[in-house]
Short mmCIF file of C-alpha atoms in Angstrom, two decimals:
data_model
loop_
_atom_site.label_atom_id
_atom_site.label_comp_id
_atom_site.label_asym_id
_atom_site.label_seq_id
_atom_site.Cartn_x
_atom_site.Cartn_y
_atom_site.Cartn_z
CA MET A 1 106.19 96.24 89.32
CA PRO A 2 106.55 92.49 89.90
CA TRP A 3 105.30 90.88 93.11
CA LEU A 4 106.29 87.71 94.97
CA VAL A 5 103.12 85.66 95.42
CA ALA A 6 101.83 82.19 96.29
CA GLY A 7 98.29 81.54 95.12
CA GLU A 8 96.33 84.64 96.04
CA ARG A 9 98.73 85.72 98.80
CA VAL A 10 101.04 88.65 97.98
CA PHE A 11 104.24 88.64 100.04
CA ALA A 12 106.41 91.49 98.78
CA SER A 13 107.51 93.68 95.92
CA LEU A 14 110.09 91.89 93.82
CA GLU A 15 113.16 92.68 91.77
CA VAL A 16 113.95 90.13 89.07
CA ALA A 17 117.63 89.65 88.19
CA SER A 18 117.05 88.34 84.69
CA GLY A 19 120.47 88.91 83.12
CA ALA A 20 123.78 87.29 84.01
CA ARG A 21 125.23 90.60 85.21
CA GLN A 22 122.19 91.28 87.45
CA ARG A 23 122.37 87.76 88.91
CA ALA A 24 126.11 88.12 89.58
CA ARG A 25 125.60 91.43 91.38
CA GLY A 26 122.54 90.33 93.34
CA LEU A 27 122.33 92.30 96.59
CA LEU A 28 126.03 93.23 96.76
CA ALA A 29 126.95 96.77 97.84
CA ARG A 30 123.48 97.46 99.25
CA ASP A 31 122.52 98.31 102.80
CA GLY A 32 119.27 96.36 102.56
CA VAL A 33 116.49 95.36 100.23
CA LYS A 34 112.83 96.32 100.19
CA GLY A 35 110.87 93.23 99.30
CA ALA A 36 112.82 90.43 97.68
CA LEU A 37 115.10 89.54 94.78
CA TRP A 38 114.32 86.64 92.41
CA LEU A 39 117.36 85.05 90.74
CA PRO A 40 116.22 82.76 87.91
CA ARG A 41 118.58 80.07 86.59
CA THR A 42 120.45 80.02 89.92
CA ARG A 43 121.45 77.03 92.05
CA ALA A 44 123.98 78.58 94.44
CA VAL A 45 124.57 81.96 96.05
CA HIS A 46 127.20 83.66 98.16
CA THR A 47 127.20 86.65 100.47
CA LEU A 48 130.77 87.79 99.82
CA GLY A 49 130.78 91.57 99.99
CA MET A 50 127.29 91.78 101.45
CA ARG A 51 126.47 94.13 104.31
CA PHE A 52 123.54 92.23 105.83
CA ALA A 53 122.28 88.69 106.37
CA VAL A 54 119.76 87.23 103.93
CA ASP A 55 117.15 84.52 103.81
CA VAL A 56 117.59 82.34 100.74
CA ALA A 57 114.78 80.18 99.34
CA PHE A 58 115.92 77.61 96.77
CA CYS A 59 113.09 76.80 94.35
CA ASP A 60 112.56 74.09 91.73
CA ALA A 61 111.42 74.64 88.14
CA GLU A 62 107.80 75.13 89.26
CA GLY A 63 108.72 77.62 91.99
CA LYS A 64 108.27 75.15 94.85
CA VAL A 65 110.50 76.04 97.80
CA LEU A 66 112.94 73.16 98.33
CA GLU A 67 115.02 74.62 101.14
CA ILE A 68 115.38 77.85 103.11
CA VAL A 69 118.63 79.00 104.71
CA THR A 70 119.79 82.20 106.36
CA MET A 71 123.24 83.34 105.31
CA ARG A 72 125.38 85.86 107.17
CA PRO A 73 127.66 88.17 105.18
CA TRP A 74 130.89 86.76 103.73
CA ARG A 75 129.69 83.17 103.29
CA LEU A 76 129.81 80.74 100.36
CA GLY A 77 126.67 78.69 99.85
CA ARG A 78 126.70 75.19 98.45
CA PRO A 79 124.77 74.48 95.25
CA ARG A 80 121.34 72.87 95.43
CA PHE A 81 121.27 70.81 92.25
CA ARG A 82 117.45 70.51 92.11
CA ALA A 83 117.08 74.29 92.40
CA ARG A 84 116.30 76.34 89.31
CA SER A 85 115.86 79.73 90.98
CA VAL A 86 116.52 81.53 94.24
CA VAL A 87 114.63 84.15 96.21
CA GLU A 88 116.66 86.39 98.52
CA ALA A 89 115.28 88.73 101.18
CA GLU A 90 116.57 90.33 104.36
CA ALA A 91 117.05 87.79 107.16
CA GLY A 92 113.79 87.04 108.95
CA SER A 93 111.58 88.11 106.05
CA LEU A 94 110.62 84.66 104.76
CA GLU A 95 109.53 83.50 108.21
CA ARG A 96 107.62 86.74 108.80
CA TRP A 97 105.84 86.30 105.45
CA GLY A 98 105.00 82.67 106.22
CA ILE A 99 107.05 81.21 103.39
CA THR A 100 108.05 77.63 104.19
CA VAL A 101 109.41 74.59 102.36
CA GLY A 102 106.75 73.32 99.96
CA VAL A 103 105.16 76.71 99.19
CA VAL A 104 104.99 77.41 95.45
CA LEU A 105 106.20 80.94 94.70
CA GLU A 106 105.68 82.89 91.53
CA VAL A 107 106.31 86.29 90.02
CA ARG A 108 103.28 88.34 89.05
CA GLU A 109 103.19 91.70 87.33
#
């Protein structure tokens, strides 16, 4: 199982949406998420059809968090052109885990 980590700190279990279909579906039609979802090759997200608010961390090519936003359901997010991936988790999770702008996130098996 993959994990969301920064250095030696493990934050949460992680789903990786590696294919285009998985990225398009994201967290739609779910009542929540345990851990987080990593969306590689993603610069923008939306919450259309979602049932809960999410924290969204936009990351650069090295996994450095560029920006964090919380999105309520039924919102369109604007693209972050420097972003190369996105991490989504239930609203409040990133703050609780201590993830802030500048932290370098990675996926570990």
